[in-house]
Amino acid sequence: MNVERVEQFSSVRWWQALNPAVYLVSILPGVAVWLLAEKPLSHTALWSATLAVVLLQHGINLLNDAKDWQLGADTFKYDTWVRIHDGSVRTTFYHGLISLTAGGALGLLVLLLVEQLWILVFALPLAVLGVLYNAGQRPLSYTVAGEWATALCYGPGVFGGL
């Protein structure tokens, strides 16, 4: 690796690893519900639910960065969270777990407050599928099932959930 490449990698900023455009898939359903709701809705609950989905997606993205780095797939990737955490797969993994836990707790709290626990029937399996996308020695992301998991989670999962 040449010196210019090393300097380029050392100058990555957290907002570059965040890649905000990726989170549109989590934010747009909340905006759609806000725009299309026919009856009054709690904006606090809606935006909290949207934040919960963003935190869940963020956690899964972090776990994916950690797993890809660990398996050698993204060691030359510029905008990875592992670089933000100074090459520490472990720190990136724990960052992902914290984000997943915060998103799950916030989402559960919102569902309890608005008395909509039935949403867990399909939301919980999708969250588990998102984690399985990165878990184990041979995660779903490295199989044909990975594309199906992504399509299911980001298609009917996110849009149906909100």
JSON list of C-alpha atoms in Angstrom, two decimals:
[
{"chain": "A", "resi": 1, "resn": "MET", "atom": "CA", "xyz": [0.00, 0.00, 0.00]},
{"chain": "A", "resi": 2, "resn": "ASN", "atom": "CA", "xyz": [1.47, 3.35, -0.96]},
{"chain": "A", "resi": 3, "resn": "VAL", "atom": "CA", "xyz": [1.85, 6.37, 1.36]},
{"chain": "A", "resi": 4, "resn": "GLU", "atom": "CA", "xyz": [-0.92, 8.37, -0.38]},
{"chain": "A", "resi": 5, "resn": "ARG", "atom": "CA", "xyz": [-3.38, 5.50, 0.15]},
{"chain": "A", "resi": 6, "resn": "VAL", "atom": "CA", "xyz": [-2.48, 5.26, 3.86]},
{"chain": "A", "resi": 7, "resn": "GLU", "atom": "CA", "xyz": [-2.93, 9.02, 4.30]},
{"chain": "A", "resi": 8, "resn": "GLN", "atom": "CA", "xyz": [-6.28, 8.83, 2.48]},
{"chain": "A", "resi": 9, "resn": "PHE", "atom": "CA", "xyz": [-7.47, 6.05, 4.80]},
{"chain": "A", "resi": 10, "resn": "SER", "atom": "CA", "xyz": [-6.34, 7.88, 7.92]},
{"chain": "A", "resi": 11, "resn": "SER", "atom": "CA", "xyz": [-8.34, 10.98, 6.99]},
{"chain": "A", "resi": 12, "resn": "VAL", "atom": "CA", "xyz": [-11.75, 9.26, 6.83]},
{"chain": "A", "resi": 13, "resn": "ARG", "atom": "CA", "xyz": [-14.36, 11.06, 8.94]},
{"chain": "A", "resi": 14, "resn": "TRP", "atom": "CA", "xyz": [-17.30, 9.53, 10.80]},
{"chain": "A", "resi": 15, "resn": "TRP", "atom": "CA", "xyz": [-19.87, 11.18, 8.52]},
{"chain": "A", "resi": 16, "resn": "GLN", "atom": "CA", "xyz": [-18.23, 9.52, 5.50]},
{"chain": "A", "resi": 17, "resn": "ALA", "atom": "CA", "xyz": [-18.55, 6.10, 7.12]},
{"chain": "A", "resi": 18, "resn": "LEU", "atom": "CA", "xyz": [-22.11, 6.96, 8.14]},
{"chain": "A", "resi": 19, "resn": "ASN", "atom": "CA", "xyz": [-23.09, 7.32, 4.46]},
{"chain": "A", "resi": 20, "resn": "PRO", "atom": "CA", "xyz": [-26.34, 9.22, 5.13]},
{"chain": "A", "resi": 21, "resn": "ALA", "atom": "CA", "xyz": [-27.97, 8.28, 1.82]},
{"chain": "A", "resi": 22, "resn": "VAL", "atom": "CA", "xyz": [-28.15, 4.65, 2.98]},
{"chain": "A", "resi": 23, "resn": "TYR", "atom": "CA", "xyz": [-30.50, 5.66, 5.80]},
{"chain": "A", "resi": 24, "resn": "LEU", "atom": "CA", "xyz": [-33.13, 7.12, 3.45]},
{"chain": "A", "resi": 25, "resn": "VAL", "atom": "CA", "xyz": [-34.71, 3.68, 3.30]},
{"chain": "A", "resi": 26, "resn": "SER", "atom": "CA", "xyz": [-35.34, 4.00, 7.06]},
{"chain": "A", "resi": 27, "resn": "ILE", "atom": "CA", "xyz": [-36.46, 7.63, 7.03]},
{"chain": "A", "resi": 28, "resn": "LEU", "atom": "CA", "xyz": [-38.72, 7.78, 3.96]},
{"chain": "A", "resi": 29, "resn": "PRO", "atom": "CA", "xyz": [-41.46, 5.49, 5.36]},
{"chain": "A", "resi": 30, "resn": "GLY", "atom": "CA", "xyz": [-41.78, 7.78, 8.40]},
{"chain": "A", "resi": 31, "resn": "VAL", "atom": "CA", "xyz": [-42.12, 10.77, 6.11]},
{"chain": "A", "resi": 32, "resn": "ALA", "atom": "CA", "xyz": [-44.70, 8.91, 4.01]},
{"chain": "A", "resi": 33, "resn": "VAL", "atom": "CA", "xyz": [-46.76, 7.99, 7.09]},
{"chain": "A", "resi": 34, "resn": "TRP", "atom": "CA", "xyz": [-46.59, 11.61, 8.24]},
{"chain": "A", "resi": 35, "resn": "LEU", "atom": "CA", "xyz": [-47.77, 12.88, 4.85]},
{"chain": "A", "resi": 36, "resn": "LEU", "atom": "CA", "xyz": [-50.46, 10.27, 4.20]},
{"chain": "A", "resi": 37, "resn": "ALA", "atom": "CA", "xyz": [-52.00, 9.74, 7.65]},
{"chain": "A", "resi": 38, "resn": "GLU", "atom": "CA", "xyz": [-55.73, 10.37, 7.55]},
{"chain": "A", "resi": 39, "resn": "LYS", "atom": "CA", "xyz": [-56.32, 10.60, 11.28]},
{"chain": "A", "resi": 40, "resn": "PRO", "atom": "CA", "xyz": [-54.32, 12.54, 13.86]},
{"chain": "A", "resi": 41, "resn": "LEU", "atom": "CA", "xyz": [-51.12, 10.84, 14.85]},
{"chain": "A", "resi": 42, "resn": "SER", "atom": "CA", "xyz": [-48.49, 11.37, 17.47]},
{"chain": "A", "resi": 43, "resn": "HIS", "atom": "CA", "xyz": [-45.55, 13.04, 15.78]},
{"chain": "A", "resi": 44, "resn": "THR", "atom": "CA", "xyz": [-43.37, 12.17, 18.77]},
{"chain": "A", "resi": 45, "resn": "ALA", "atom": "CA", "xyz": [-44.20, 8.48, 18.40]},
{"chain": "A", "resi": 46, "resn": "LEU", "atom": "CA", "xyz": [-43.71, 8.58, 14.61]},
{"chain": "A", "resi": 47, "resn": "TRP", "atom": "CA", "xyz": [-40.32, 10.27, 14.73]},
{"chain": "A", "resi": 48, "resn": "SER", "atom": "CA", "xyz": [-39.22, 8.08, 17.65]},
{"chain": "A", "resi": 49, "resn": "ALA", "atom": "CA", "xyz": [-40.21, 4.97, 15.68]},
{"chain": "A", "resi": 50, "resn": "THR", "atom": "CA", "xyz": [-38.32, 6.30, 12.66]},
{"chain": "A", "resi": 51, "resn": "LEU", "atom": "CA", "xyz": [-35.24, 6.93, 14.82]},
{"chain": "A", "resi": 52, "resn": "ALA", "atom": "CA", "xyz": [-35.54, 3.39, 16.21]},
{"chain": "A", "resi": 53, "resn": "VAL", "atom": "CA", "xyz": [-35.53, 1.96, 12.67]},
{"chain": "A", "resi": 54, "resn": "VAL", "atom": "CA", "xyz": [-32.51, 4.11, 11.76]},
{"chain": "A", "resi": 55, "resn": "LEU", "atom": "CA", "xyz": [-30.65, 2.89, 14.87]},
{"chain": "A", "resi": 56, "resn": "LEU", "atom": "CA", "xyz": [-31.47, -0.72, 14.01]},
{"chain": "A", "resi": 57, "resn": "GLN", "atom": "CA", "xyz": [-30.23, -0.24, 10.45]},
{"chain": "A", "resi": 58, "resn": "HIS", "atom": "CA", "xyz": [-27.12, 1.54, 11.73]},
{"chain": "A", "resi": 59, "resn": "GLY", "atom": "CA", "xyz": [-26.36, -1.34, 14.09]},
{"chain": "A", "resi": 60, "resn": "ILE", "atom": "CA", "xyz": [-26.75, -3.89, 11.31]},
{"chain": "A", "resi": 61, "resn": "ASN", "atom": "CA", "xyz": [-24.53, -1.79, 9.02]},
{"chain": "A", "resi": 62, "resn": "LEU", "atom": "CA", "xyz": [-21.84, -1.67, 11.72]},
{"chain": "A", "resi": 63, "resn": "LEU", "atom": "CA", "xyz": [-22.02, -5.43, 12.26]},
{"chain": "A", "resi": 64, "resn": "ASN", "atom": "CA", "xyz": [-21.71, -5.86, 8.49]},
{"chain": "A", "resi": 65, "resn": "ASP", "atom": "CA", "xyz": [-18.63, -3.61, 8.38]},
{"chain": "A", "resi": 66, "resn": "ALA", "atom": "CA", "xyz": [-17.05, -5.58, 11.23]},
{"chain": "A", "resi": 67, "resn": "LYS", "atom": "CA", "xyz": [-17.80, -8.97, 9.66]},
{"chain": "A", "resi": 68, "resn": "ASP", "atom": "CA", "xyz": [-16.64, -7.90, 6.19]},
{"chain": "A", "resi": 69, "resn": "TRP", "atom": "CA", "xyz": [-13.39, -6.57, 7.64]},
{"chain": "A", "resi": 70, "resn": "GLN", "atom": "CA", "xyz": [-12.89, -9.70, 9.72]},
{"chain": "A", "resi": 71, "resn": "LEU", "atom": "CA", "xyz": [-13.38, -11.90, 6.64]},
{"chain": "A", "resi": 72, "resn": "GLY", "atom": "CA", "xyz": [-11.09, -9.69, 4.56]},
{"chain": "A", "resi": 73, "resn": "ALA", "atom": "CA", "xyz": [-13.75, -8.41, 2.18]},
{"chain": "A", "resi": 74, "resn": "ASP", "atom": "CA", "xyz": [-13.53, -4.69, 2.95]},
{"chain": "A", "resi": 75, "resn": "THR", "atom": "CA", "xyz": [-10.00, -4.13, 4.18]},
{"chain": "A", "resi": 76, "resn": "PHE", "atom": "CA", "xyz": [-9.38, -1.66, 1.35]},
{"chain": "A", "resi": 77, "resn": "LYS", "atom": "CA", "xyz": [-12.76, 0.04, 1.69]},
{"chain": "A", "resi": 78, "resn": "TYR", "atom": "CA", "xyz": [-12.37, 3.74, 2.45]},
{"chain": "A", "resi": 79, "resn": "ASP", "atom": "CA", "xyz": [-15.62, 4.52, 4.27]},
{"chain": "A", "resi": 80, "resn": "THR", "atom": "CA", "xyz": [-15.88, 1.69, 6.78]},
{"chain": "A", "resi": 81, "resn": "TRP", "atom": "CA", "xyz": [-16.62, 2.08, 10.48]},
{"chain": "A", "resi": 82, "resn": "VAL", "atom": "CA", "xyz": [-13.64, -0.14, 11.25]},
{"chain": "A", "resi": 83, "resn": "ARG", "atom": "CA", "xyz": [-11.39, 2.68, 10.00]},
{"chain": "A", "resi": 84, "resn": "ILE", "atom": "CA", "xyz": [-13.23, 5.19, 12.22]},
{"chain": "A", "resi": 85, "resn": "HIS", "atom": "CA", "xyz": [-12.50, 2.88, 15.15]},
{"chain": "A", "resi": 86, "resn": "ASP", "atom": "CA", "xyz": [-8.77, 2.73, 14.24]},
{"chain": "A", "resi": 87, "resn": "GLY", "atom": "CA", "xyz": [-8.96, -0.73, 12.69]},
{"chain": "A", "resi": 88, "resn": "SER", "atom": "CA", "xyz": [-10.69, -2.29, 15.69]},
{"chain": "A", "resi": 89, "resn": "VAL", "atom": "CA", "xyz": [-13.24, -4.86, 14.58]},
{"chain": "A", "resi": 90, "resn": "ARG", "atom": "CA", "xyz": [-14.17, -5.40, 18.22]},
{"chain": "A", "resi": 91, "resn": "THR", "atom": "CA", "xyz": [-15.00, -1.72, 18.84]},
{"chain": "A", "resi": 92, "resn": "THR", "atom": "CA", "xyz": [-17.03, -1.61, 15.63]},
{"chain": "A", "resi": 93, "resn": "PHE", "atom": "CA", "xyz": [-18.88, -4.76, 16.71]},
{"chain": "A", "resi": 94, "resn": "TYR", "atom": "CA", "xyz": [-19.73, -3.29, 20.13]},
{"chain": "A", "resi": 95, "resn": "HIS", "atom": "CA", "xyz": [-20.75, 0.01, 18.51]},
{"chain": "A", "resi": 96, "resn": "GLY", "atom": "CA", "xyz": [-23.15, -2.02, 16.38]},
{"chain": "A", "resi": 97, "resn": "LEU", "atom": "CA", "xyz": [-24.54, -3.89, 19.39]},
{"chain": "A", "resi": 98, "resn": "ILE", "atom": "CA", "xyz": [-25.11, -0.62, 21.26]},
{"chain": "A", "resi": 99, "resn": "SER", "atom": "CA", "xyz": [-26.96, 0.83, 18.26]},
{"chain": "A", "resi": 100, "resn": "LEU", "atom": "CA", "xyz": [-29.07, -2.33, 17.88]},
{"chain": "A", "resi": 101, "resn": "THR", "atom": "CA", "xyz": [-29.91, -2.34, 21.58]},
{"chain": "A", "resi": 102, "resn": "ALA", "atom": "CA", "xyz": [-30.82, 1.37, 21.61]},
{"chain": "A", "resi": 103, "resn": "GLY", "atom": "CA", "xyz": [-32.95, 1.02, 18.46]},
{"chain": "A", "resi": 104, "resn": "GLY", "atom": "CA", "xyz": [-34.68, -2.10, 19.77]},
{"chain": "A", "resi": 105, "resn": "ALA", "atom": "CA", "xyz": [-35.38, -0.53, 23.17]},
{"chain": "A", "resi": 106, "resn": "LEU", "atom": "CA", "xyz": [-36.69, 2.70, 21.65]},
{"chain": "A", "resi": 107, "resn": "GLY", "atom": "CA", "xyz": [-38.84, 0.81, 19.15]},
{"chain": "A", "resi": 108, "resn": "LEU", "atom": "CA", "xyz": [-40.28, -1.43, 21.88]},
{"chain": "A", "resi": 109, "resn": "LEU", "atom": "CA", "xyz": [-40.99, 1.60, 24.07]},
{"chain": "A", "resi": 110, "resn": "VAL", "atom": "CA", "xyz": [-42.85, 3.34, 21.23]},
{"chain": "A", "resi": 111, "resn": "LEU", "atom": "CA", "xyz": [-44.88, 0.20, 20.52]},
{"chain": "A", "resi": 112, "resn": "LEU", "atom": "CA", "xyz": [-45.80, -0.10, 24.19]},
{"chain": "A", "resi": 113, "resn": "LEU", "atom": "CA", "xyz": [-46.78, 3.57, 24.43]},
{"chain": "A", "resi": 114, "resn": "VAL", "atom": "CA", "xyz": [-49.00, 3.49, 21.35]},
{"chain": "A", "resi": 115, "resn": "GLU", "atom": "CA", "xyz": [-50.31, 0.01, 22.23]},
{"chain": "A", "resi": 116, "resn": "GLN", "atom": "CA", "xyz": [-49.25, -1.54, 18.92]},
{"chain": "A", "resi": 117, "resn": "LEU", "atom": "CA", "xyz": [-47.31, -4.61, 20.08]},
{"chain": "A", "resi": 118, "resn": "TRP", "atom": "CA", "xyz": [-48.80, -6.64, 17.21]},
{"chain": "A", "resi": 119, "resn": "ILE", "atom": "CA", "xyz": [-46.16, -5.03, 14.98]},
{"chain": "A", "resi": 120, "resn": "LEU", "atom": "CA", "xyz": [-43.56, -7.24, 16.72]},
{"chain": "A", "resi": 121, "resn": "VAL", "atom": "CA", "xyz": [-45.08, -10.25, 14.94]},
{"chain": "A", "resi": 122, "resn": "PHE", "atom": "CA", "xyz": [-43.30, -9.27, 11.73]},
{"chain": "A", "resi": 123, "resn": "ALA", "atom": "CA", "xyz": [-40.76, -6.69, 12.96]},
{"chain": "A", "resi": 124, "resn": "LEU", "atom": "CA", "xyz": [-38.90, -9.02, 15.32]},
{"chain": "A", "resi": 125, "resn": "PRO", "atom": "CA", "xyz": [-38.23, -11.74, 12.71]},
{"chain": "A", "resi": 126, "resn": "LEU", "atom": "CA", "xyz": [-36.97, -9.05, 10.30]},
{"chain": "A", "resi": 127, "resn": "ALA", "atom": "CA", "xyz": [-34.60, -7.65, 12.93]},
{"chain": "A", "resi": 128, "resn": "VAL", "atom": "CA", "xyz": [-33.33, -11.17, 13.65]},
{"chain": "A", "resi": 129, "resn": "LEU", "atom": "CA", "xyz": [-32.87, -11.72, 9.90]},
{"chain": "A", "resi": 130, "resn": "GLY", "atom": "CA", "xyz": [-30.84, -8.49, 9.75]},
{"chain": "A", "resi": 131, "resn": "VAL", "atom": "CA", "xyz": [-28.56, -9.74, 12.52]},
{"chain": "A", "resi": 132, "resn": "LEU", "atom": "CA", "xyz": [-28.23, -13.17, 10.88]},
{"chain": "A", "resi": 133, "resn": "TYR", "atom": "CA", "xyz": [-27.12, -11.36, 7.74]},
{"chain": "A", "resi": 134, "resn": "ASN", "atom": "CA", "xyz": [-23.81, -10.83, 9.57]},
{"chain": "A", "resi": 135, "resn": "ALA", "atom": "CA", "xyz": [-23.68, -13.62, 12.17]},
{"chain": "A", "resi": 136, "resn": "GLY", "atom": "CA", "xyz": [-21.66, -16.81, 12.28]},
{"chain": "A", "resi": 137, "resn": "GLN", "atom": "CA", "xyz": [-18.75, -18.22, 10.33]},
{"chain": "A", "resi": 138, "resn": "ARG", "atom": "CA", "xyz": [-20.63, -18.03, 7.03]},
{"chain": "A", "resi": 139, "resn": "PRO", "atom": "CA", "xyz": [-23.19, -15.21, 7.35]},
{"chain": "A", "resi": 140, "resn": "LEU", "atom": "CA", "xyz": [-26.17, -14.82, 5.03]},
{"chain": "A", "resi": 141, "resn": "SER", "atom": "CA", "xyz": [-24.41, -11.87, 3.40]},
{"chain": "A", "resi": 142, "resn": "TYR", "atom": "CA", "xyz": [-21.95, -14.34, 1.84]},
{"chain": "A", "resi": 143, "resn": "THR", "atom": "CA", "xyz": [-24.64, -16.59, 0.41]},
{"chain": "A", "resi": 144, "resn": "VAL", "atom": "CA", "xyz": [-27.39, -16.34, -2.20]},
{"chain": "A", "resi": 145, "resn": "ALA", "atom": "CA", "xyz": [-29.84, -15.89, 0.70]},
{"chain": "A", "resi": 146, "resn": "GLY", "atom": "CA", "xyz": [-28.19, -12.53, 1.47]},
{"chain": "A", "resi": 147, "resn": "GLU", "atom": "CA", "xyz": [-29.88, -10.78, -1.45]},
{"chain": "A", "resi": 148, "resn": "TRP", "atom": "CA", "xyz": [-33.25, -12.20, -0.41]},
{"chain": "A", "resi": 149, "resn": "ALA", "atom": "CA", "xyz": [-32.70, -11.11, 3.20]},
{"chain": "A", "resi": 150, "resn": "THR", "atom": "CA", "xyz": [-31.85, -7.58, 2.06]},
{"chain": "A", "resi": 151, "resn": "ALA", "atom": "CA", "xyz": [-34.86, -7.39, -0.25]},
{"chain": "A", "resi": 152, "resn": "LEU", "atom": "CA", "xyz": [-37.22, -8.66, 2.46]},
{"chain": "A", "resi": 153, "resn": "CYS", "atom": "CA", "xyz": [-35.85, -6.38, 5.19]},
{"chain": "A", "resi": 154, "resn": "TYR", "atom": "CA", "xyz": [-35.65, -3.19, 3.16]},
{"chain": "A", "resi": 155, "resn": "GLY", "atom": "CA", "xyz": [-38.71, -3.78, 1.02]},
{"chain": "A", "resi": 156, "resn": "PRO", "atom": "CA", "xyz": [-41.80, -4.93, 2.86]},
{"chain": "A", "resi": 157, "resn": "GLY", "atom": "CA", "xyz": [-39.95, -4.94, 6.18]},
{"chain": "A", "resi": 158, "resn": "VAL", "atom": "CA", "xyz": [-39.17, -1.28, 6.60]},
{"chain": "A", "resi": 159, "resn": "PHE", "atom": "CA", "xyz": [-42.10, 0.09, 4.60]},
{"chain": "A", "resi": 160, "resn": "GLY", "atom": "CA", "xyz": [-44.60, -2.34, 6.08]},
{"chain": "A", "resi": 161, "resn": "GLY", "atom": "CA", "xyz": [-43.32, -1.75, 9.60]},
{"chain": "A", "resi": 162, "resn": "LEU", "atom": "CA", "xyz": [-43.91, 1.97, 9.52]}
]
